[in-house]
mmCIF file of C-alpha atoms in Angstrom:
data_model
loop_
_atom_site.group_PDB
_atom_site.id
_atom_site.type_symbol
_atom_site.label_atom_id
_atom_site.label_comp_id
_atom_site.label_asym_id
_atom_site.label_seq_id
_atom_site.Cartn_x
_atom_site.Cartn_y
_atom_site.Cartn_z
ATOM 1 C CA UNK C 1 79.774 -84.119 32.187
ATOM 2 C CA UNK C 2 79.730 -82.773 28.687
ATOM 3 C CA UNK C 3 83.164 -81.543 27.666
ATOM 4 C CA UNK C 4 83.805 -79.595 24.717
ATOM 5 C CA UNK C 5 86.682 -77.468 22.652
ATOM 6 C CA UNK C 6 86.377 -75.222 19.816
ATOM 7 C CA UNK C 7 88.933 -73.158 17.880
ATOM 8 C CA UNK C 8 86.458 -69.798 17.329
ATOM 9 C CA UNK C 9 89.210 -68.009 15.205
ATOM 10 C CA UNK C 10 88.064 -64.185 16.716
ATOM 11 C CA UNK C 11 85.653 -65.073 19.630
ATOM 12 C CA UNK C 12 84.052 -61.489 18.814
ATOM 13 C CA UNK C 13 83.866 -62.335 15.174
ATOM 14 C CA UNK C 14 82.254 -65.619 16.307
ATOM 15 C CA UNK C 15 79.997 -64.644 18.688
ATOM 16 C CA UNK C 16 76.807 -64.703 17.264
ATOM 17 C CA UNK C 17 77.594 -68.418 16.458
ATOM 18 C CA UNK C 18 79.061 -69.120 19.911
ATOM 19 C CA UNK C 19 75.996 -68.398 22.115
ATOM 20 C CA UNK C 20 73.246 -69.834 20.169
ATOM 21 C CA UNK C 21 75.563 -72.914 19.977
ATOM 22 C CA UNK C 22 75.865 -73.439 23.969
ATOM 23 C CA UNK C 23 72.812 -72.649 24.320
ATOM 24 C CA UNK C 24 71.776 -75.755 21.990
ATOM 25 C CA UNK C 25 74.515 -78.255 22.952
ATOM 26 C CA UNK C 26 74.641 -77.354 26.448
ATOM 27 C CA UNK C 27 78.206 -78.142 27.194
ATOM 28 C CA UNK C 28 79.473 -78.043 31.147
ATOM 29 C CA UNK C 29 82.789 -77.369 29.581
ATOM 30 C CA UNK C 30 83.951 -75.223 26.879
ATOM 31 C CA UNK C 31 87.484 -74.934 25.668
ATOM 32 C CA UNK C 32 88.455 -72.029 23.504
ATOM 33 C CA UNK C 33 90.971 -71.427 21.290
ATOM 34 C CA UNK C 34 92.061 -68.237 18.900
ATOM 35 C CA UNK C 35 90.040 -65.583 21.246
ATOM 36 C CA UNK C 36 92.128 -63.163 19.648
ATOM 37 C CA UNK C 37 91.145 -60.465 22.242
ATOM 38 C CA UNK C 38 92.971 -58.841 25.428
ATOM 39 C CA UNK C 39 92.574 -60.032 28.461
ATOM 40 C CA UNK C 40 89.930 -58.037 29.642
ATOM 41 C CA UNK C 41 88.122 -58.065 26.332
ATOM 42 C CA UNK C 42 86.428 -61.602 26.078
ATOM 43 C CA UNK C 43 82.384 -61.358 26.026
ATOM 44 C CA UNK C 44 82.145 -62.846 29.716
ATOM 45 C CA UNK C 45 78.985 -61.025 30.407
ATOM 46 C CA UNK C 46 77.323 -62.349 27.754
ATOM 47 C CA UNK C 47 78.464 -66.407 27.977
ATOM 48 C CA UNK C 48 77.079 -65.353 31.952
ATOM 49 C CA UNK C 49 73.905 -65.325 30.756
ATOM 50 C CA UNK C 50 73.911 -68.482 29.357
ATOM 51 C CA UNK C 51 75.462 -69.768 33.409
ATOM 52 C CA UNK C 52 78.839 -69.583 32.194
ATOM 53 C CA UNK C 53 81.859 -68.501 34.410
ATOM 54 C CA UNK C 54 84.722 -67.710 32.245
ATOM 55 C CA UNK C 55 88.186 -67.759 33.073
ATOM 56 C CA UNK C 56 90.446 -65.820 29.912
ATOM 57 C CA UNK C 57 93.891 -65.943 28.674
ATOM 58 C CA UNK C 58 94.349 -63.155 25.848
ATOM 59 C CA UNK C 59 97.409 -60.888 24.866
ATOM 60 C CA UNK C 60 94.879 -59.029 21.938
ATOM 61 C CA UNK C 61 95.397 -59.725 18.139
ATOM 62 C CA UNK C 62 96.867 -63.235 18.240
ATOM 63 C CA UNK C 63 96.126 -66.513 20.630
ATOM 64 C CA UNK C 64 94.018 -66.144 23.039
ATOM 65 C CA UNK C 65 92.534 -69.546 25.535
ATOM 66 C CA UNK C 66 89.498 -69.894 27.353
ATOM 67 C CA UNK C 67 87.532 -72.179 29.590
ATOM 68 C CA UNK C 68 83.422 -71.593 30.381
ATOM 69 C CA UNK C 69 82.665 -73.741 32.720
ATOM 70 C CA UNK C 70 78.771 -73.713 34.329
ATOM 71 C CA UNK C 71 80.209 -76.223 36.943
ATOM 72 C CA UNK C 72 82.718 -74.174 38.623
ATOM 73 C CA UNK C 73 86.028 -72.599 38.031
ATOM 74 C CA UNK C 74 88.786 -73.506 40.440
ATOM 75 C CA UNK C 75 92.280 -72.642 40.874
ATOM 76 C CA UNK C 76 92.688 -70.791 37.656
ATOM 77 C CA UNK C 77 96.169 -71.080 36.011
ATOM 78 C CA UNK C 78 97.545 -68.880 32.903
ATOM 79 C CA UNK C 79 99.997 -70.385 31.436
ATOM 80 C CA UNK C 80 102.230 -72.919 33.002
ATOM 81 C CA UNK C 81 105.569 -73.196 34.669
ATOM 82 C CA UNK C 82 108.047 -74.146 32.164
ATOM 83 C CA UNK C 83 106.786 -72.282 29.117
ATOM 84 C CA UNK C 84 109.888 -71.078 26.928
ATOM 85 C CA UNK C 85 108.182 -68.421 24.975
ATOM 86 C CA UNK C 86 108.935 -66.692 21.854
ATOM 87 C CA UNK C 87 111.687 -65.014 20.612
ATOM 88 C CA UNK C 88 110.673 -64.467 17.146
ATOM 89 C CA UNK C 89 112.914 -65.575 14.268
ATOM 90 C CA UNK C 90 116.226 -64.187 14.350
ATOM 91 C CA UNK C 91 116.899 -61.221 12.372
ATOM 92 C CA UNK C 92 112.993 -60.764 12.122
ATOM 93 C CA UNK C 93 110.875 -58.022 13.702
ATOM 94 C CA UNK C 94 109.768 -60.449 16.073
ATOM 95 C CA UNK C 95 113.109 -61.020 17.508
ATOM 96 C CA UNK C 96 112.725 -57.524 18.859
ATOM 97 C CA UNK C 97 111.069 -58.794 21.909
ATOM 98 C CA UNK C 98 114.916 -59.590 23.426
ATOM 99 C CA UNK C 99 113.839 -62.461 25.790
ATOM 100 C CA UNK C 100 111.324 -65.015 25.168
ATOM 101 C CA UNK C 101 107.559 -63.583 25.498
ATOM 102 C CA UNK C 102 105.382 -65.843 27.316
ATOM 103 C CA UNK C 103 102.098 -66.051 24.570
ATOM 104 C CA UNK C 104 98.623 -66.803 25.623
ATOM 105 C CA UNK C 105 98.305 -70.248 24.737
ATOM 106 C CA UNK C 106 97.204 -72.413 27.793
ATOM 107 C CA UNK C 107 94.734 -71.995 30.443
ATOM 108 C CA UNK C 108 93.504 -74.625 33.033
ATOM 109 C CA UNK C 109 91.104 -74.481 36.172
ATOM 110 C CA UNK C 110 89.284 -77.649 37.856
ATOM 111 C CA UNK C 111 85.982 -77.626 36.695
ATOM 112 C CA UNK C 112 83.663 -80.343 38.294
ATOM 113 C CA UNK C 113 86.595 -81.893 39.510
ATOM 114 C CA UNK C 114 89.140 -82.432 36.572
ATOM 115 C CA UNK C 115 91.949 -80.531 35.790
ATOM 116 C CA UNK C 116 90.831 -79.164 32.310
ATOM 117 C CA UNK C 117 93.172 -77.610 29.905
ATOM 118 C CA UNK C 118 92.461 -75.241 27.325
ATOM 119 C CA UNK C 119 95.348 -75.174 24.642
ATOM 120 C CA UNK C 120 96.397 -73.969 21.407
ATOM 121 C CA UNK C 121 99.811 -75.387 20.258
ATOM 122 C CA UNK C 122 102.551 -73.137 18.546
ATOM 123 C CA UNK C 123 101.552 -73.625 14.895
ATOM 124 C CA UNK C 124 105.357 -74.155 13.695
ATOM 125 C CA UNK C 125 105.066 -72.157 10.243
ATOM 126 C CA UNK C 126 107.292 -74.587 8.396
ATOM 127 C CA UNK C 127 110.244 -77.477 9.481
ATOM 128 C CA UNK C 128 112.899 -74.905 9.113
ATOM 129 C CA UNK C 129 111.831 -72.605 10.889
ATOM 130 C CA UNK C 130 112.164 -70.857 14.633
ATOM 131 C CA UNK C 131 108.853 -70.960 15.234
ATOM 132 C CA UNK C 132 108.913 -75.188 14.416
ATOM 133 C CA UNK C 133 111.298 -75.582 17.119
ATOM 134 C CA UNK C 134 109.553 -73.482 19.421
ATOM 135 C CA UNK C 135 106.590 -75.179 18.833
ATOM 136 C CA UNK C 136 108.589 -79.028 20.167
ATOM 137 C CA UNK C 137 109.999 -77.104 23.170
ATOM 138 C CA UNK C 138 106.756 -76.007 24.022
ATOM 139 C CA UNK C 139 105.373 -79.323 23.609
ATOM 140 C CA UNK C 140 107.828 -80.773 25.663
ATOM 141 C CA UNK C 141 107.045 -78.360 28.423
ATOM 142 C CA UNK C 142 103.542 -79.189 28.391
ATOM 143 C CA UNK C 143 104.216 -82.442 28.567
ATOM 144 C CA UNK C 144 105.912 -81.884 32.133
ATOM 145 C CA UNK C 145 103.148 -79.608 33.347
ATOM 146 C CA UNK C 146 100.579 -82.396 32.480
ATOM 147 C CA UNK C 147 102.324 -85.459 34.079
ATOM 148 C CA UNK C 148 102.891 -82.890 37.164
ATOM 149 C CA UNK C 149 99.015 -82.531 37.660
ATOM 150 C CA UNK C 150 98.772 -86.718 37.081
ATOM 151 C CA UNK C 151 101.707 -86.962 39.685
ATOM 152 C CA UNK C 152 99.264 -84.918 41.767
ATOM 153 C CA UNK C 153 96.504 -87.600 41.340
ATOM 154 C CA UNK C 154 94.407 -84.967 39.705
ATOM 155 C CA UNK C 155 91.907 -86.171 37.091
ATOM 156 C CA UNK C 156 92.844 -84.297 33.555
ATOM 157 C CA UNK C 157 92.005 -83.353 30.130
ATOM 158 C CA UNK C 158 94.083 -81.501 27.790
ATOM 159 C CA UNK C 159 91.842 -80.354 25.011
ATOM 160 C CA UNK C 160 92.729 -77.537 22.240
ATOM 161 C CA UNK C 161 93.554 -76.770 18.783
ATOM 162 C CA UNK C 162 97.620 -78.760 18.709
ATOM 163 C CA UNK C 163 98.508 -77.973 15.820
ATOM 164 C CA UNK C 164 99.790 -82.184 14.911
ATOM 165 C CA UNK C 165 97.357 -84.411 13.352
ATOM 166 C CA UNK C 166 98.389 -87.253 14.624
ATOM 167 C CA UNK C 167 98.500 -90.206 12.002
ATOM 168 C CA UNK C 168 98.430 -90.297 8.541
ATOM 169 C CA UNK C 169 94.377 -91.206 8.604
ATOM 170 C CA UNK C 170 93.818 -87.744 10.413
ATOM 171 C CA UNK C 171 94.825 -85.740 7.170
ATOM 172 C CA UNK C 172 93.015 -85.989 4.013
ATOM 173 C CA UNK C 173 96.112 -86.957 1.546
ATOM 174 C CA UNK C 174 99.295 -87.701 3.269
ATOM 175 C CA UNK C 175 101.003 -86.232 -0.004
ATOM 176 C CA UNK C 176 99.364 -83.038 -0.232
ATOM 177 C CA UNK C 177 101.719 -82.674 3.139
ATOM 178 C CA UNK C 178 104.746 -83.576 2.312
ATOM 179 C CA UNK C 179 107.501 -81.276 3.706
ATOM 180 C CA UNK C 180 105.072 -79.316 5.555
ATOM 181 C CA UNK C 181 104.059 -78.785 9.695
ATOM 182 C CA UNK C 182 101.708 -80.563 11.700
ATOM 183 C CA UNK C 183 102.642 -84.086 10.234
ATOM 184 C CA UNK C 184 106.586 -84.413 10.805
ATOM 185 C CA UNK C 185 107.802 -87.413 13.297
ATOM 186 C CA UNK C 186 108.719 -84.752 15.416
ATOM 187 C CA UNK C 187 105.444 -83.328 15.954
ATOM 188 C CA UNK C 188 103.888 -86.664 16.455
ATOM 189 C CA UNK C 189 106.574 -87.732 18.629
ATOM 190 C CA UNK C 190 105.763 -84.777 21.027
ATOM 191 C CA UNK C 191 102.383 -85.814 21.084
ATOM 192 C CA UNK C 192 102.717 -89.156 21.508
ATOM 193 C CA UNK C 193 105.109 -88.388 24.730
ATOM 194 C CA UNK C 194 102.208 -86.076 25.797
ATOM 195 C CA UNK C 195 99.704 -89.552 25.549
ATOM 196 C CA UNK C 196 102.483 -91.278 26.983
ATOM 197 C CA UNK C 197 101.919 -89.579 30.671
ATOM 198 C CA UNK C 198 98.776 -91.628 30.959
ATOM 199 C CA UNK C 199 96.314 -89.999 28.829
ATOM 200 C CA UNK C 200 94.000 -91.261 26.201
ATOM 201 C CA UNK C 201 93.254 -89.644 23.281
ATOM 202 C CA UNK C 202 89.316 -89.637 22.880
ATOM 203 C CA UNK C 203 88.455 -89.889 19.005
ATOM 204 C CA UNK C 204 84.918 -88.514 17.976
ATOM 205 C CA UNK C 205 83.255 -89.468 15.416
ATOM 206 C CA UNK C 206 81.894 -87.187 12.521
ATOM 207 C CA UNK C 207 77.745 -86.160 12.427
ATOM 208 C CA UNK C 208 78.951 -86.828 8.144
ATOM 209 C CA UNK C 209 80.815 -89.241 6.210
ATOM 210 C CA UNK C 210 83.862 -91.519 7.294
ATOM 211 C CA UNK C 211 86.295 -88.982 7.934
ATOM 212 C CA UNK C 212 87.281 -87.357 11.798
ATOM 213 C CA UNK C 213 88.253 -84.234 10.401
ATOM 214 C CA UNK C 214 87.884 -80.888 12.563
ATOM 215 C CA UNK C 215 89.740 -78.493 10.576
ATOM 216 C CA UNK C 216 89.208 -77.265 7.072
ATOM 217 C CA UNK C 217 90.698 -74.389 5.107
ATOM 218 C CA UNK C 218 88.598 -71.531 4.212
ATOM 219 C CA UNK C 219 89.968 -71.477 0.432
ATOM 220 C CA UNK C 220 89.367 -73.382 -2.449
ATOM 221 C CA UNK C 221 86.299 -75.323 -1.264
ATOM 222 C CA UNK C 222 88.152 -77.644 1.579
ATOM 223 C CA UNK C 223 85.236 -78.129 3.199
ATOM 224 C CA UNK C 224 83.041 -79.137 0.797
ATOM 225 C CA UNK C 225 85.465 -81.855 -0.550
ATOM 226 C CA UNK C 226 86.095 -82.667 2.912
ATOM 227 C CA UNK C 227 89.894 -82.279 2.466
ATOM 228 C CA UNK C 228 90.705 -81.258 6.341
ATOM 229 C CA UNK C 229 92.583 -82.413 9.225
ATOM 230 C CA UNK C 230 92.354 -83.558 12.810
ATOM 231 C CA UNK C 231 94.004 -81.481 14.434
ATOM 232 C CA UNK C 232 91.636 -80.678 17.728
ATOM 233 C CA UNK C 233 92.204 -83.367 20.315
ATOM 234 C CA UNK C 234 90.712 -84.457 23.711
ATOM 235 C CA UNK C 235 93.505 -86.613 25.665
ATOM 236 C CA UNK C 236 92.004 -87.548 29.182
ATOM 237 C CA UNK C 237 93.789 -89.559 31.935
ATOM 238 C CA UNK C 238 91.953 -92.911 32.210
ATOM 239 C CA UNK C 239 89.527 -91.844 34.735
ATOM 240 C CA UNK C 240 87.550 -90.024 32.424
ATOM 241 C CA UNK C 241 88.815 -92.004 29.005
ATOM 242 C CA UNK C 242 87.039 -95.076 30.727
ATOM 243 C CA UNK C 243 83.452 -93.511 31.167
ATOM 244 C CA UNK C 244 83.200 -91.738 27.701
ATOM 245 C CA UNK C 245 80.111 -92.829 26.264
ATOM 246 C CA UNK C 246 80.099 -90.480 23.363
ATOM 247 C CA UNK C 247 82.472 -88.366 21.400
ATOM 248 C CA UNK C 248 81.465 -86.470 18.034
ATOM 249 C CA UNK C 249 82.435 -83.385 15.862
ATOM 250 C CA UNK C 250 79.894 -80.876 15.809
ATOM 251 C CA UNK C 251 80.428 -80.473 11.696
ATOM 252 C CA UNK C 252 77.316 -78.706 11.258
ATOM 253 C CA UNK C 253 78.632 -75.571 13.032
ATOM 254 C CA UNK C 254 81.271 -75.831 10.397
ATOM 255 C CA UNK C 255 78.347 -74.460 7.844
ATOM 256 C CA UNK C 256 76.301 -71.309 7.211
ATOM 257 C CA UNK C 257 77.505 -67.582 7.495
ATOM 258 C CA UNK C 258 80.431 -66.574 9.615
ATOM 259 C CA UNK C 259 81.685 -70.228 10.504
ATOM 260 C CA UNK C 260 85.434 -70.306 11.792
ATOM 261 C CA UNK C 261 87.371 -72.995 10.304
ATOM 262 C CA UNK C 262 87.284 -75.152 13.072
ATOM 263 C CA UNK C 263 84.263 -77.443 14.126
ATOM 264 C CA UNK C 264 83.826 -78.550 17.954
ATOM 265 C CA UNK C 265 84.401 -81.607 19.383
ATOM 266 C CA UNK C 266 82.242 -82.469 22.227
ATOM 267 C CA UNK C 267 82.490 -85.610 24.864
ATOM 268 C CA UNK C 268 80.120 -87.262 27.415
ATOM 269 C CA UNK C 269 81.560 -89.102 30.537
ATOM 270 C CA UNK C 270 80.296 -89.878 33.936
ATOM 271 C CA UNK C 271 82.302 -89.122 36.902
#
């Protein structure tokens, strides 16, 4: 099986870069992240052509998760039980909402027989804020929803834009981050609890250069410099860890017109 999971940023703004690239790499599996579209809105028909079934999370401006699968879509689940929502930061317009809003950040369905999640992890805005302790809790309640489906005996991948690059050799300065998300011990200790249920964590390796980066800012030539992060894991319970026989980041869709900021990472196993 070829697994895959991409962070589009806009999966209409990304479209015409999205279906030439399945139709090249030919991935079983796609995860998507940052659809940014309604529910009803995301291009199914077209990703059908291609022998995708699609199965959509959206709420419209913000989030959004997918999975295409061209190897069957089973036992679709938005969301997950547990999931604490948002309730904005207080005194913000957010806040507004009253009760936590459940966002559209995780999707799973078996697909060839593994329990495949598509997820994009609260971002955290800074360590003082809401939003950064929203972003544990929700961790935390992924965690349980992923050791439920290994209690269940089901084979699993969690794969998605987290938000955490996990050590300090998955960020291109460790200094340039100082004080800032996605590199606290907090963050990394979420993760690593996540890992801790029994799951791998499957690092490509880059088409360029020594570094397993997947994310680069738009501004001030990150790319170029190669001054990005790794923030777009695959963890997979052994099953599938122990028949990988290739990983690698896609950095060439990272290039030309229209890219998002994200490049894929795509895995081989045989089950």
């Amino acid at each position: 099986m070829r697994l895959a999971t991409w962070n589009v940023n806009s999966v209409k703004a990304r479209l015409p870069r999205l279906l030439p690239w399945l139709e090249q790499t030919g991935p079983d599996v796609l995860c998507v992240q940052e659809t940014k579209v309604a529910a009803d809105a995301f291009p199914a028909a077209e990703v059908a052509e291609l022998g995708y079934a699609t199965a959509h999370h959206g709420e419209g401006r913000w989030n959004g998760v997918a999975l295409l699968s061209r190897v069957g879509l089973d036992d679709v689940r938005r969301g997950f039980d547990g999931d604490p929502g948002w309730a904005g930061e207080p005194g913000g317009e957010e806040a507004l909402f009253g009760e936590p809003r459940r966002e559209a950040r995780a999707v799973s369905a078996l697909c060839g027989g593994v329990r495949v999640w598509s997820v994009y992890v609260p971002n955290g805005r800074t360590p003082e804020s809401a939003h950064y302790g929203y972003k544990l809790t929700w961790l935390e309640a992924l965690r349980a929803a992923v050791a439920a489906d290994l209690a269940a005996g089901e084979r699993v991948a969690v794969c998605g834009d987290y938000n955490v690059a996990p050590a300090d050799s998955d960020v291109f300065d460790p200094a340039a981050f100082a004080g800032a998300t996605h590199v606290t011990k907090p963050e990394r200790d979420a993760v690593a609890a996540l890992l801790a249920t029994g799951l791998s964590d499957i690092v490509p390796k880059p088409m360029k250069g020594p570094n397993p980066f997947t994310y680069w800012d738009y501004r001030a030539g990150m790319f170029h410099q190669d001054k990005g992060m790794r923030i777009d894991l695959i963890f997979a319970s052994p099953a599938i860890a122990d028949a990988v026989g290739g990983a690698y980041i896609d950095r060439e869709a990272r290039k030309g017109k229209g890219p998002s900021d994200h490049a894929p990472v795509v895995i081989d196993f045989d089950i």
